[in-house]
Protein backbone atom coordinates (compact mmCIF):
# COMPACT_ATOMS: atom_id res chain seq x y z
CA UNK A 1 0.00 0.00 0.00
CA UNK A 2 1.35 3.42 -0.94
CA UNK A 3 1.16 6.46 1.25
CA UNK A 4 0.41 9.50 -0.92
CA UNK A 5 2.45 12.56 -0.05
CA UNK A 6 1.10 16.07 -0.04
CA UNK A 7 2.10 17.99 -3.15
CA UNK A 8 2.98 21.63 -3.39
CA UNK A 9 1.54 22.49 -6.80
CA UNK A 10 -1.46 24.21 -5.23
CA UNK A 11 -0.04 25.10 -1.82
CA UNK A 12 -0.40 28.77 -0.86
CA UNK A 13 3.03 29.93 0.33
CA UNK A 14 3.87 33.33 1.80
CA UNK A 15 7.54 34.28 2.15
CA UNK A 16 8.58 37.07 4.51
CA UNK A 17 11.58 39.29 3.89
CA UNK A 18 12.69 42.37 5.81
CA UNK A 19 11.15 44.71 3.22
CA UNK A 20 8.36 42.71 1.56
CA UNK A 21 5.83 39.92 1.65
CA UNK A 22 5.94 37.63 -1.38
CA UNK A 23 3.09 35.32 -2.39
CA UNK A 24 3.75 32.32 -4.60
CA UNK A 25 1.74 31.76 -7.77
CA UNK A 26 -1.06 29.86 -6.00
CA UNK A 27 -1.51 32.55 -3.34
CA UNK A 28 -1.07 35.36 -5.87
CA UNK A 29 -4.01 34.01 -7.89
CA UNK A 30 -6.38 35.54 -5.30
CA UNK A 31 -4.85 38.97 -6.05
CA UNK A 32 -4.60 38.75 -9.85
CA UNK A 33 -7.49 41.18 -10.42
CA UNK A 34 -6.59 43.71 -7.74
CA UNK A 35 -3.80 46.20 -7.20
CA UNK A 36 -4.36 46.88 -3.51
CA UNK A 37 -4.79 44.91 -0.31
CA UNK A 38 -5.27 45.53 3.38
CA UNK A 39 -3.23 43.75 6.03
CA UNK A 40 -4.45 42.90 9.51
CA UNK A 41 -2.44 41.51 12.41
CA UNK A 42 -3.63 39.49 15.40
CA UNK A 43 -0.69 39.47 17.82
CA UNK A 44 -2.44 37.16 20.30
CA UNK A 45 -2.99 34.44 17.68
CA UNK A 46 0.32 35.18 15.91
CA UNK A 47 -1.56 35.55 12.65
CA UNK A 48 -1.89 38.08 9.93
CA UNK A 49 -4.31 38.35 7.04
CA UNK A 50 -4.16 39.93 3.63
CA UNK A 51 -7.43 40.98 2.05
CA UNK A 52 -7.66 41.83 -1.65
CA UNK A 53 -9.30 45.22 -2.24
CA UNK A 54 -11.16 45.72 -5.50
CA UNK A 55 -10.95 48.83 -7.64
CA UNK A 56 -14.62 49.48 -6.86
CA UNK A 57 -13.93 49.40 -3.09
CA UNK A 58 -11.16 51.96 -3.61
CA UNK A 59 -13.36 54.20 -5.78
CA UNK A 60 -16.24 54.06 -3.28
CA UNK A 61 -13.78 54.70 -0.43
CA UNK A 62 -15.05 51.64 1.43
CA UNK A 63 -11.50 51.13 2.67
CA UNK A 64 -9.57 53.99 4.21
CA UNK A 65 -6.82 55.01 1.81
CA UNK A 66 -4.16 54.91 4.54
CA UNK A 67 -4.90 51.18 5.01
CA UNK A 68 -4.15 50.27 1.40
CA UNK A 69 -0.99 48.42 0.42
CA UNK A 70 0.06 48.20 -3.22
CA UNK A 71 0.17 44.68 -4.64
CA UNK A 72 2.77 44.23 -7.38
CA UNK A 73 2.05 41.31 -9.66
CA UNK A 74 4.95 39.53 -11.34
CA UNK A 75 5.21 36.36 -13.38
CA UNK A 76 4.25 33.67 -10.91
CA UNK A 77 4.18 35.81 -7.76
CA UNK A 78 2.72 38.86 -6.04
CA UNK A 79 4.57 41.17 -3.69
CA UNK A 80 3.62 43.73 -1.08
CA UNK A 81 6.54 45.97 -0.18
CA UNK A 82 6.27 47.68 3.20
CA UNK A 83 9.16 47.74 5.67
CA UNK A 84 6.97 48.91 8.57
CA UNK A 85 4.59 45.97 8.16
CA UNK A 86 7.53 43.57 7.86
CA UNK A 87 9.04 45.01 11.05
CA UNK A 88 5.72 44.37 12.84
CA UNK A 89 5.70 40.76 11.63
CA UNK A 90 9.34 40.30 12.69
CA UNK A 91 8.43 41.53 16.17
CA UNK A 92 5.63 38.97 16.40
CA UNK A 93 7.92 36.04 15.58
CA UNK A 94 10.81 37.65 17.48
CA UNK A 95 13.38 37.23 14.73
CA UNK A 96 14.68 39.01 11.66
CA UNK A 97 12.90 38.25 8.43
CA UNK A 98 15.10 36.58 5.85
CA UNK A 99 12.90 34.41 3.69
CA UNK A 100 10.79 32.51 6.22
CA UNK A 101 8.06 30.58 4.45
CA UNK A 102 4.55 30.03 5.77
CA UNK A 103 1.70 27.95 4.41
CA UNK A 104 -1.40 30.10 4.03
CA UNK A 105 -5.07 29.34 3.51
CA UNK A 106 -7.72 31.41 1.83
CA UNK A 107 -10.91 31.98 3.79
CA UNK A 108 -13.54 32.11 1.04
CA UNK A 109 -16.25 33.39 3.37
CA UNK A 110 -14.26 36.38 4.65
CA UNK A 111 -12.14 36.75 1.47
CA UNK A 112 -8.88 36.74 3.46
CA UNK A 113 -5.52 35.09 2.96
CA UNK A 114 -4.72 33.82 6.47
CA UNK A 115 -1.11 33.25 7.57
CA UNK A 116 -0.31 31.64 10.91
CA UNK A 117 3.11 32.84 12.09
CA UNK A 118 3.36 29.98 14.59
CA UNK A 119 3.71 27.46 11.77
CA UNK A 120 6.83 28.15 9.72
CA UNK A 121 7.14 25.84 6.73
CA UNK A 122 10.29 23.79 6.26
JSON list of C-alpha atoms in Angstrom, two decimals:
[
{"chain": "A", "resi": 1, "resn": "UNK", "atom": "CA", "xyz": [0.00, 0.00, 0.00]},
{"chain": "A", "resi": 2, "resn": "UNK", "atom": "CA", "xyz": [1.35, 3.42, -0.94]},
{"chain": "A", "resi": 3, "resn": "UNK", "atom": "CA", "xyz": [1.16, 6.46, 1.25]},
{"chain": "A", "resi": 4, "resn": "UNK", "atom": "CA", "xyz": [0.41, 9.50, -0.92]},
{"chain": "A", "resi": 5, "resn": "UNK", "atom": "CA", "xyz": [2.45, 12.56, -0.05]},
{"chain": "A", "resi": 6, "resn": "UNK", "atom": "CA", "xyz": [1.10, 16.07, -0.04]},
{"chain": "A", "resi": 7, "resn": "UNK", "atom": "CA", "xyz": [2.10, 17.99, -3.15]},
{"chain": "A", "resi": 8, "resn": "UNK", "atom": "CA", "xyz": [2.98, 21.63, -3.39]},
{"chain": "A", "resi": 9, "resn": "UNK", "atom": "CA", "xyz": [1.54, 22.49, -6.80]},
{"chain": "A", "resi": 10, "resn": "UNK", "atom": "CA", "xyz": [-1.46, 24.21, -5.23]},
{"chain": "A", "resi": 11, "resn": "UNK", "atom": "CA", "xyz": [-0.04, 25.10, -1.82]},
{"chain": "A", "resi": 12, "resn": "UNK", "atom": "CA", "xyz": [-0.40, 28.77, -0.86]},
{"chain": "A", "resi": 13, "resn": "UNK", "atom": "CA", "xyz": [3.03, 29.93, 0.33]},
{"chain": "A", "resi": 14, "resn": "UNK", "atom": "CA", "xyz": [3.87, 33.33, 1.80]},
{"chain": "A", "resi": 15, "resn": "UNK", "atom": "CA", "xyz": [7.54, 34.28, 2.15]},
{"chain": "A", "resi": 16, "resn": "UNK", "atom": "CA", "xyz": [8.58, 37.07, 4.51]},
{"chain": "A", "resi": 17, "resn": "UNK", "atom": "CA", "xyz": [11.58, 39.29, 3.89]},
{"chain": "A", "resi": 18, "resn": "UNK", "atom": "CA", "xyz": [12.69, 42.37, 5.81]},
{"chain": "A", "resi": 19, "resn": "UNK", "atom": "CA", "xyz": [11.15, 44.71, 3.22]},
{"chain": "A", "resi": 20, "resn": "UNK", "atom": "CA", "xyz": [8.36, 42.71, 1.56]},
{"chain": "A", "resi": 21, "resn": "UNK", "atom": "CA", "xyz": [5.83, 39.92, 1.65]},
{"chain": "A", "resi": 22, "resn": "UNK", "atom": "CA", "xyz": [5.94, 37.63, -1.38]},
{"chain": "A", "resi": 23, "resn": "UNK", "atom": "CA", "xyz": [3.09, 35.32, -2.39]},
{"chain": "A", "resi": 24, "resn": "UNK", "atom": "CA", "xyz": [3.75, 32.32, -4.60]},
{"chain": "A", "resi": 25, "resn": "UNK", "atom": "CA", "xyz": [1.74, 31.76, -7.77]},
{"chain": "A", "resi": 26, "resn": "UNK", "atom": "CA", "xyz": [-1.06, 29.86, -6.00]},
{"chain": "A", "resi": 27, "resn": "UNK", "atom": "CA", "xyz": [-1.51, 32.55, -3.34]},
{"chain": "A", "resi": 28, "resn": "UNK", "atom": "CA", "xyz": [-1.07, 35.36, -5.87]},
{"chain": "A", "resi": 29, "resn": "UNK", "atom": "CA", "xyz": [-4.01, 34.01, -7.89]},
{"chain": "A", "resi": 30, "resn": "UNK", "atom": "CA", "xyz": [-6.38, 35.54, -5.30]},
{"chain": "A", "resi": 31, "resn": "UNK", "atom": "CA", "xyz": [-4.85, 38.97, -6.05]},
{"chain": "A", "resi": 32, "resn": "UNK", "atom": "CA", "xyz": [-4.60, 38.75, -9.85]},
{"chain": "A", "resi": 33, "resn": "UNK", "atom": "CA", "xyz": [-7.49, 41.18, -10.42]},
{"chain": "A", "resi": 34, "resn": "UNK", "atom": "CA", "xyz": [-6.59, 43.71, -7.74]},
{"chain": "A", "resi": 35, "resn": "UNK", "atom": "CA", "xyz": [-3.80, 46.20, -7.20]},
{"chain": "A", "resi": 36, "resn": "UNK", "atom": "CA", "xyz": [-4.36, 46.88, -3.51]},
{"chain": "A", "resi": 37, "resn": "UNK", "atom": "CA", "xyz": [-4.79, 44.91, -0.31]},
{"chain": "A", "resi": 38, "resn": "UNK", "atom": "CA", "xyz": [-5.27, 45.53, 3.38]},
{"chain": "A", "resi": 39, "resn": "UNK", "atom": "CA", "xyz": [-3.23, 43.75, 6.03]},
{"chain": "A", "resi": 40, "resn": "UNK", "atom": "CA", "xyz": [-4.45, 42.90, 9.51]},
{"chain": "A", "resi": 41, "resn": "UNK", "atom": "CA", "xyz": [-2.44, 41.51, 12.41]},
{"chain": "A", "resi": 42, "resn": "UNK", "atom": "CA", "xyz": [-3.63, 39.49, 15.40]},
{"chain": "A", "resi": 43, "resn": "UNK", "atom": "CA", "xyz": [-0.69, 39.47, 17.82]},
{"chain": "A", "resi": 44, "resn": "UNK", "atom": "CA", "xyz": [-2.44, 37.16, 20.30]},
{"chain": "A", "resi": 45, "resn": "UNK", "atom": "CA", "xyz": [-2.99, 34.44, 17.68]},
{"chain": "A", "resi": 46, "resn": "UNK", "atom": "CA", "xyz": [0.32, 35.18, 15.91]},
{"chain": "A", "resi": 47, "resn": "UNK", "atom": "CA", "xyz": [-1.56, 35.55, 12.65]},
{"chain": "A", "resi": 48, "resn": "UNK", "atom": "CA", "xyz": [-1.89, 38.08, 9.93]},
{"chain": "A", "resi": 49, "resn": "UNK", "atom": "CA", "xyz": [-4.31, 38.35, 7.04]},
{"chain": "A", "resi": 50, "resn": "UNK", "atom": "CA", "xyz": [-4.16, 39.93, 3.63]},
{"chain": "A", "resi": 51, "resn": "UNK", "atom": "CA", "xyz": [-7.43, 40.98, 2.05]},
{"chain": "A", "resi": 52, "resn": "UNK", "atom": "CA", "xyz": [-7.66, 41.83, -1.65]},
{"chain": "A", "resi": 53, "resn": "UNK", "atom": "CA", "xyz": [-9.30, 45.22, -2.24]},
{"chain": "A", "resi": 54, "resn": "UNK", "atom": "CA", "xyz": [-11.16, 45.72, -5.50]},
{"chain": "A", "resi": 55, "resn": "UNK", "atom": "CA", "xyz": [-10.95, 48.83, -7.64]},
{"chain": "A", "resi": 56, "resn": "UNK", "atom": "CA", "xyz": [-14.62, 49.48, -6.86]},
{"chain": "A", "resi": 57, "resn": "UNK", "atom": "CA", "xyz": [-13.93, 49.40, -3.09]},
{"chain": "A", "resi": 58, "resn": "UNK", "atom": "CA", "xyz": [-11.16, 51.96, -3.61]},
{"chain": "A", "resi": 59, "resn": "UNK", "atom": "CA", "xyz": [-13.36, 54.20, -5.78]},
{"chain": "A", "resi": 60, "resn": "UNK", "atom": "CA", "xyz": [-16.24, 54.06, -3.28]},
{"chain": "A", "resi": 61, "resn": "UNK", "atom": "CA", "xyz": [-13.78, 54.70, -0.43]},
{"chain": "A", "resi": 62, "resn": "UNK", "atom": "CA", "xyz": [-15.05, 51.64, 1.43]},
{"chain": "A", "resi": 63, "resn": "UNK", "atom": "CA", "xyz": [-11.50, 51.13, 2.67]},
{"chain": "A", "resi": 64, "resn": "UNK", "atom": "CA", "xyz": [-9.57, 53.99, 4.21]},
{"chain": "A", "resi": 65, "resn": "UNK", "atom": "CA", "xyz": [-6.82, 55.01, 1.81]},
{"chain": "A", "resi": 66, "resn": "UNK", "atom": "CA", "xyz": [-4.16, 54.91, 4.54]},
{"chain": "A", "resi": 67, "resn": "UNK", "atom": "CA", "xyz": [-4.90, 51.18, 5.01]},
{"chain": "A", "resi": 68, "resn": "UNK", "atom": "CA", "xyz": [-4.15, 50.27, 1.40]},
{"chain": "A", "resi": 69, "resn": "UNK", "atom": "CA", "xyz": [-0.99, 48.42, 0.42]},
{"chain": "A", "resi": 70, "resn": "UNK", "atom": "CA", "xyz": [0.06, 48.20, -3.22]},
{"chain": "A", "resi": 71, "resn": "UNK", "atom": "CA", "xyz": [0.17, 44.68, -4.64]},
{"chain": "A", "resi": 72, "resn": "UNK", "atom": "CA", "xyz": [2.77, 44.23, -7.38]},
{"chain": "A", "resi": 73, "resn": "UNK", "atom": "CA", "xyz": [2.05, 41.31, -9.66]},
{"chain": "A", "resi": 74, "resn": "UNK", "atom": "CA", "xyz": [4.95, 39.53, -11.34]},
{"chain": "A", "resi": 75, "resn": "UNK", "atom": "CA", "xyz": [5.21, 36.36, -13.38]},
{"chain": "A", "resi": 76, "resn": "UNK", "atom": "CA", "xyz": [4.25, 33.67, -10.91]},
{"chain": "A", "resi": 77, "resn": "UNK", "atom": "CA", "xyz": [4.18, 35.81, -7.76]},
{"chain": "A", "resi": 78, "resn": "UNK", "atom": "CA", "xyz": [2.72, 38.86, -6.04]},
{"chain": "A", "resi": 79, "resn": "UNK", "atom": "CA", "xyz": [4.57, 41.17, -3.69]},
{"chain": "A", "resi": 80, "resn": "UNK", "atom": "CA", "xyz": [3.62, 43.73, -1.08]},
{"chain": "A", "resi": 81, "resn": "UNK", "atom": "CA", "xyz": [6.54, 45.97, -0.18]},
{"chain": "A", "resi": 82, "resn": "UNK", "atom": "CA", "xyz": [6.27, 47.68, 3.20]},
{"chain": "A", "resi": 83, "resn": "UNK", "atom": "CA", "xyz": [9.16, 47.74, 5.67]},
{"chain": "A", "resi": 84, "resn": "UNK", "atom": "CA", "xyz": [6.97, 48.91, 8.57]},
{"chain": "A", "resi": 85, "resn": "UNK", "atom": "CA", "xyz": [4.59, 45.97, 8.16]},
{"chain": "A", "resi": 86, "resn": "UNK", "atom": "CA", "xyz": [7.53, 43.57, 7.86]},
{"chain": "A", "resi": 87, "resn": "UNK", "atom": "CA", "xyz": [9.04, 45.01, 11.05]},
{"chain": "A", "resi": 88, "resn": "UNK", "atom": "CA", "xyz": [5.72, 44.37, 12.84]},
{"chain": "A", "resi": 89, "resn": "UNK", "atom": "CA", "xyz": [5.70, 40.76, 11.63]},
{"chain": "A", "resi": 90, "resn": "UNK", "atom": "CA", "xyz": [9.34, 40.30, 12.69]},
{"chain": "A", "resi": 91, "resn": "UNK", "atom": "CA", "xyz": [8.43, 41.53, 16.17]},
{"chain": "A", "resi": 92, "resn": "UNK", "atom": "CA", "xyz": [5.63, 38.97, 16.40]},
{"chain": "A", "resi": 93, "resn": "UNK", "atom": "CA", "xyz": [7.92, 36.04, 15.58]},
{"chain": "A", "resi": 94, "resn": "UNK", "atom": "CA", "xyz": [10.81, 37.65, 17.48]},
{"chain": "A", "resi": 95, "resn": "UNK", "atom": "CA", "xyz": [13.38, 37.23, 14.73]},
{"chain": "A", "resi": 96, "resn": "UNK", "atom": "CA", "xyz": [14.68, 39.01, 11.66]},
{"chain": "A", "resi": 97, "resn": "UNK", "atom": "CA", "xyz": [12.90, 38.25, 8.43]},
{"chain": "A", "resi": 98, "resn": "UNK", "atom": "CA", "xyz": [15.10, 36.58, 5.85]},
{"chain": "A", "resi": 99, "resn": "UNK", "atom": "CA", "xyz": [12.90, 34.41, 3.69]},
{"chain": "A", "resi": 100, "resn": "UNK", "atom": "CA", "xyz": [10.79, 32.51, 6.22]},
{"chain": "A", "resi": 101, "resn": "UNK", "atom": "CA", "xyz": [8.06, 30.58, 4.45]},
{"chain": "A", "resi": 102, "resn": "UNK", "atom": "CA", "xyz": [4.55, 30.03, 5.77]},
{"chain": "A", "resi": 103, "resn": "UNK", "atom": "CA", "xyz": [1.70, 27.95, 4.41]},
{"chain": "A", "resi": 104, "resn": "UNK", "atom": "CA", "xyz": [-1.40, 30.10, 4.03]},
{"chain": "A", "resi": 105, "resn": "UNK", "atom": "CA", "xyz": [-5.07, 29.34, 3.51]},
{"chain": "A", "resi": 106, "resn": "UNK", "atom": "CA", "xyz": [-7.72, 31.41, 1.83]},
{"chain": "A", "resi": 107, "resn": "UNK", "atom": "CA", "xyz": [-10.91, 31.98, 3.79]},
{"chain": "A", "resi": 108, "resn": "UNK", "atom": "CA", "xyz": [-13.54, 32.11, 1.04]},
{"chain": "A", "resi": 109, "resn": "UNK", "atom": "CA", "xyz": [-16.25, 33.39, 3.37]},
{"chain": "A", "resi": 110, "resn": "UNK", "atom": "CA", "xyz": [-14.26, 36.38, 4.65]},
{"chain": "A", "resi": 111, "resn": "UNK", "atom": "CA", "xyz": [-12.14, 36.75, 1.47]},
{"chain": "A", "resi": 112, "resn": "UNK", "atom": "CA", "xyz": [-8.88, 36.74, 3.46]},
{"chain": "A", "resi": 113, "resn": "UNK", "atom": "CA", "xyz": [-5.52, 35.09, 2.96]},
{"chain": "A", "resi": 114, "resn": "UNK", "atom": "CA", "xyz": [-4.72, 33.82, 6.47]},
{"chain": "A", "resi": 115, "resn": "UNK", "atom": "CA", "xyz": [-1.11, 33.25, 7.57]},
{"chain": "A", "resi": 116, "resn": "UNK", "atom": "CA", "xyz": [-0.31, 31.64, 10.91]},
{"chain": "A", "resi": 117, "resn": "UNK", "atom": "CA", "xyz": [3.11, 32.84, 12.09]},
{"chain": "A", "resi": 118, "resn": "UNK", "atom": "CA", "xyz": [3.36, 29.98, 14.59]},
{"chain": "A", "resi": 119, "resn": "UNK", "atom": "CA", "xyz": [3.71, 27.46, 11.77]},
{"chain": "A", "resi": 120, "resn": "UNK", "atom": "CA", "xyz": [6.83, 28.15, 9.72]},
{"chain": "A", "resi": 121, "resn": "UNK", "atom": "CA", "xyz": [7.14, 25.84, 6.73]},
{"chain": "A", "resi": 122, "resn": "UNK", "atom": "CA", "xyz": [10.29, 23.79, 6.26]}
]
